[in-house]
PDB file of C-alpha atoms in Angstrom:
ATOM      1  CA  ALA A  10      98.540  97.084  94.199  1.00  0.00           C
ATOM      2  CA  LYS A  11      99.861  99.881  91.989  1.00  0.00           C
ATOM      3  CA  GLN A  12      97.069  99.307  89.455  1.00  0.00           C
ATOM      4  CA  ILE A  13      94.471  99.432  92.215  1.00  0.00           C
ATOM      5  CA  GLU A  14      95.950 102.678  93.547  1.00  0.00           C
ATOM      6  CA  GLU A  15      95.959 104.211  90.052  1.00  0.00           C
ATOM      7  CA  TYR A  16      92.347 103.123  89.549  1.00  0.00           C
ATOM      8  CA  LEU A  17      91.280 104.671  92.857  1.00  0.00           C
ATOM      9  CA  ALA A  18      93.124 107.923  92.095  1.00  0.00           C
ATOM     10  CA  ASP A  19      91.381 108.111  88.699  1.00  0.00           C
ATOM     11  CA  GLN A  20      87.909 107.186  89.965  1.00  0.00           C
ATOM     12  CA  TYR A  21      87.633 109.418  93.011  1.00  0.00           C
ATOM     13  CA  ARG A  22      87.779 113.187  92.919  1.00  0.00           C
ATOM     14  CA  PHE A  23      86.919 115.301  95.936  1.00  0.00           C
ATOM     15  CA  ASP A  24      88.259 118.349  97.724  1.00  0.00           C
ATOM     16  CA  LEU A  25      91.387 117.558  99.694  1.00  0.00           C
ATOM     17  CA  PRO A  26      92.848 119.522 102.607  1.00  0.00           C
ATOM     18  CA  GLN A  27      95.515 121.658 100.953  1.00  0.00           C
ATOM     19  CA  THR A  28      97.836 121.368 103.954  1.00  0.00           C
ATOM     20  CA  VAL A  29      97.845 117.566 103.634  1.00  0.00           C
ATOM     21  CA  VAL A  30      98.538 117.709  99.887  1.00  0.00           C
ATOM     22  CA  ASP A  31     101.275 120.301 100.496  1.00  0.00           C
ATOM     23  CA  ALA A  32     102.934 118.100 103.125  1.00  0.00           C
ATOM     24  CA  GLU A  33     102.920 115.129 100.730  1.00  0.00           C
ATOM     25  CA  TYR A  34     104.207 117.332  97.905  1.00  0.00           C
ATOM     26  CA  ASN A  35     107.047 118.647 100.074  1.00  0.00           C
ATOM     27  CA  ALA A  36     108.010 115.081 101.008  1.00  0.00           C
ATOM     28  CA  LEU A  37     108.069 114.129  97.307  1.00  0.00           C
ATOM     29  CA  ILE A  38     110.167 117.213  96.497  1.00  0.00           C
ATOM     30  CA  ARG A  39     112.674 116.271  99.212  1.00  0.00           C
ATOM     31  CA  ASN A  40     112.907 112.708  97.900  1.00  0.00           C
ATOM     32  CA  ALA A  41     113.263 113.864  94.294  1.00  0.00           C
ATOM     33  CA  SER A  42     115.920 116.418  95.243  1.00  0.00           C
ATOM     34  CA  GLN A  43     117.905 113.772  97.104  1.00  0.00           C
ATOM     35  CA  ALA A  44     117.613 111.425  94.128  1.00  0.00           C
ATOM     36  CA  GLU A  45     118.981 114.171  91.889  1.00  0.00           C
ATOM     37  CA  ASP A  46     121.885 114.664  94.336  1.00  0.00           C
ATOM     38  CA  ASP A  47     120.763 118.262  94.723  1.00  0.00           C
ATOM     39  CA  ALA A  48     122.655 118.846  91.468  1.00  0.00           C
ATOM     40  CA  LYS A  49     119.867 120.817  89.895  1.00  0.00           C
ATOM     41  CA  GLU A  50     116.531 122.354  90.665  1.00  0.00           C
ATOM     42  CA  LEU A  51     113.469 120.466  89.576  1.00  0.00           C
ATOM     43  CA  ASP A  52     111.902 122.006  86.489  1.00  0.00           C
ATOM     44  CA  GLU A  53     108.273 123.118  86.341  1.00  0.00           C
ATOM     45  CA  LYS A  54     107.171 119.958  84.513  1.00  0.00           C
ATOM     46  CA  GLN A  55     108.690 117.774  87.248  1.00  0.00           C
ATOM     47  CA  LYS A  56     107.105 119.910  89.972  1.00  0.00           C
ATOM     48  CA  LYS A  57     103.705 119.679  88.259  1.00  0.00           C
ATOM     49  CA  GLU A  58     103.997 115.875  88.075  1.00  0.00           C
ATOM     50  CA  LEU A  59     104.985 115.708  91.757  1.00  0.00           C
ATOM     51  CA  ARG A  60     101.990 117.906  92.655  1.00  0.00           C
ATOM     52  CA  LYS A  61      99.705 115.438  90.822  1.00  0.00           C
ATOM     53  CA  GLN A  62     101.387 112.484  92.559  1.00  0.00           C
ATOM     54  CA  ALA A  63     100.884 114.161  95.934  1.00  0.00           C
ATOM     55  CA  SER A  64      97.208 114.771  95.229  1.00  0.00           C
ATOM     56  CA  ASP A  65      96.742 111.193  93.993  1.00  0.00           C
ATOM     57  CA  ARG A  66      98.500 109.744  97.045  1.00  0.00           C
ATOM     58  CA  VAL A  67      96.352 111.738  99.444  1.00  0.00           C
ATOM     59  CA  THR A  68      93.191 110.780  97.539  1.00  0.00           C
ATOM     60  CA  VAL A  69      94.111 107.087  97.618  1.00  0.00           C
ATOM     61  CA  SER A  70      94.990 107.304 101.304  1.00  0.00           C
ATOM     62  CA  TYR A  71      91.571 108.791 102.129  1.00  0.00           C
ATOM     63  CA  VAL A  72      89.721 106.244  99.982  1.00  0.00           C
ATOM     64  CA  LEU A  73      91.621 103.352 101.578  1.00  0.00           C
ATOM     65  CA  ALA A  74      90.871 104.721 105.058  1.00  0.00           C
ATOM     66  CA  GLU A  75      87.166 104.910 104.214  1.00  0.00           C
ATOM     67  CA  ILE A  76      87.168 101.332 102.894  1.00  0.00           C
ATOM     68  CA  ALA A  77      89.023 100.160 106.006  1.00  0.00           C
ATOM     69  CA  GLU A  78      86.358 101.739 108.187  1.00  0.00           C
ATOM     70  CA  LYS A  79      83.450 100.284 106.194  1.00  0.00           C
ATOM     71  CA  GLU A  80      85.007  96.814 106.030  1.00  0.00           C
ATOM     72  CA  LYS A  81      86.195  96.983 109.650  1.00  0.00           C
ATOM     73  CA  ILE A  82      89.812  96.390 108.617  1.00  0.00           C
ATOM     74  CA  SER A  83      92.213  97.246 111.411  1.00  0.00           C
ATOM     75  CA  VAL A  84      95.639  96.373 112.747  1.00  0.00           C
ATOM     76  CA  THR A  85      96.138  94.418 115.943  1.00  0.00           C
ATOM     77  CA  GLU A  86      98.821  95.152 118.516  1.00  0.00           C
ATOM     78  CA  LYS A  87     100.384  91.799 117.595  1.00  0.00           C
ATOM     79  CA  GLU A  88     100.585  92.754 113.889  1.00  0.00           C
ATOM     80  CA  LEU A  89     102.006  96.170 114.722  1.00  0.00           C
ATOM     81  CA  ASP A  90     104.558  94.643 117.072  1.00  0.00           C
ATOM     82  CA  ALA A  91     105.621  92.118 114.412  1.00  0.00           C
ATOM     83  CA  HIS A  92     106.202  94.908 111.877  1.00  0.00           C
ATOM     84  CA  ILE A  93     108.213  96.904 114.399  1.00  0.00           C
ATOM     85  CA  ARG A  94     110.369  93.861 115.202  1.00  0.00           C
ATOM     86  CA  VAL A  95     111.039  93.100 111.523  1.00  0.00           C
ATOM     87  CA  THR A  96     111.898  96.708 110.708  1.00  0.00           C
ATOM     88  CA  ALA A  97     114.140  97.056 113.762  1.00  0.00           C
ATOM     89  CA  ALA A  98     116.000  93.893 112.738  1.00  0.00           C
ATOM     90  CA  GLN A  99     116.404  95.177 109.164  1.00  0.00           C
ATOM     91  CA  LEU A 100     117.847  98.431 110.504  1.00  0.00           C
ATOM     92  CA  TYR A 101     120.066  96.626 113.040  1.00  0.00           C
ATOM     93  CA  VAL A 102     118.424  98.566 115.865  1.00  0.00           C
ATOM     94  CA  LYS A 103     117.204  97.188 119.168  1.00  0.00           C
ATOM     95  CA  TYR A 104     113.456  96.627 119.173  1.00  0.00           C
ATOM     96  CA  GLU A 105     112.832  98.624 122.358  1.00  0.00           C
ATOM     97  CA  LYS A 106     114.834 101.598 121.104  1.00  0.00           C
ATOM     98  CA  PHE A 107     113.128 101.569 117.711  1.00  0.00           C
ATOM     99  CA  LYS A 108     109.634 101.263 119.214  1.00  0.00           C
ATOM    100  CA  ALA A 109     110.359 104.139 121.620  1.00  0.00           C
ATOM    101  CA  HIS A 110     111.563 106.261 118.697  1.00  0.00           C
ATOM    102  CA  LEU A 111     108.372 105.512 116.736  1.00  0.00           C
ATOM    103  CA  GLU A 112     106.226 106.414 119.731  1.00  0.00           C
ATOM    104  CA  GLU A 113     108.131 109.664 120.358  1.00  0.00           C
ATOM    105  CA  THR A 114     107.985 110.832 116.745  1.00  0.00           C
ATOM    106  CA  GLY A 115     104.457 109.688 115.921  1.00  0.00           C
ATOM    107  CA  GLY A 116     105.879 107.218 113.443  1.00  0.00           C
ATOM    108  CA  ILE A 117     103.882 104.454 115.070  1.00  0.00           C
ATOM    109  CA  TYR A 118     100.661 106.010 113.746  1.00  0.00           C
ATOM    110  CA  ARG A 119     102.067 106.200 110.214  1.00  0.00           C
ATOM    111  CA  LEU A 120     103.110 102.548 110.502  1.00  0.00           C
ATOM    112  CA  GLN A 121      99.580 101.601 111.598  1.00  0.00           C
ATOM    113  CA  GLU A 122      98.164 103.512 108.622  1.00  0.00           C
ATOM    114  CA  ARG A 123     100.548 101.779 106.234  1.00  0.00           C
ATOM    115  CA  ILE A 124      99.667  98.318 107.565  1.00  0.00           C
ATOM    116  CA  ILE A 125      95.947  99.077 107.264  1.00  0.00           C
ATOM    117  CA  GLU A 126      96.427 100.429 103.731  1.00  0.00           C
ATOM    118  CA  ASP A 127      98.286  97.236 102.774  1.00  0.00           C
ATOM    119  CA  LYS A 128      95.485  95.124 104.241  1.00  0.00           C
ATOM    120  CA  VAL A 129      92.850  97.127 102.349  1.00  0.00           C
ATOM    121  CA  LEU A 130      94.815  96.772  99.103  1.00  0.00           C
ATOM    122  CA  ASP A 131      95.007  93.008  99.704  1.00  0.00           C
ATOM    123  CA  PHE A 132      91.247  93.004 100.327  1.00  0.00           C
ATOM    124  CA  LEU A 133      90.579  94.956  97.112  1.00  0.00           C
ATOM    125  CA  TYR A 134      92.934  92.732  95.140  1.00  0.00           C
ATOM    126  CA  SER A 135      91.031  89.666  96.330  1.00  0.00           C
ATOM    127  CA  LYS A 136      87.790  91.263  95.058  1.00  0.00           C
ATOM    128  CA  ALA A 137      89.182  92.691  91.802  1.00  0.00           C
ATOM    129  CA  ARG A 138      88.443  91.413  88.332  1.00  0.00           C
ATOM    130  CA  VAL A 139      91.645  91.303  86.315  1.00  0.00           C
ATOM    131  CA  ALA A 140      91.519  92.751  82.806  1.00  0.00           C
ATOM    132  CA  GLU A 141      94.381  92.516  80.342  1.00  0.00           C
ATOM    133  CA  LYS A 142      95.525  95.794  78.802  1.00  0.00           C
TER     134      LYS A 142
END
């Protein structure tokens, strides 16, 4: 899946909404800062790499969404419910409480997107020709 994502990020270049890239970049900065235990500021090289990662992630997300639409790949309520149940169990949270939290915070939409992206990546993997590096 990672190779497919890298390929898509390299192959497709188009204007991206800056606010979406900025939101992804800020999320990456937060994650990187937490990983560094807030011990030090990220240097410019690290920030530049995170900016590229953010742009690549947004690009891949848009490309996968377009493929999902063209191939009519979607997520059913049953699939969504199964993912919610599994995640709730992993977090030791009651299903109803976790589902309500996802609905209140909009997390349910992100979960749907992630499931669709995974299904599209599976679809692409099934169609891909494997080449050794």
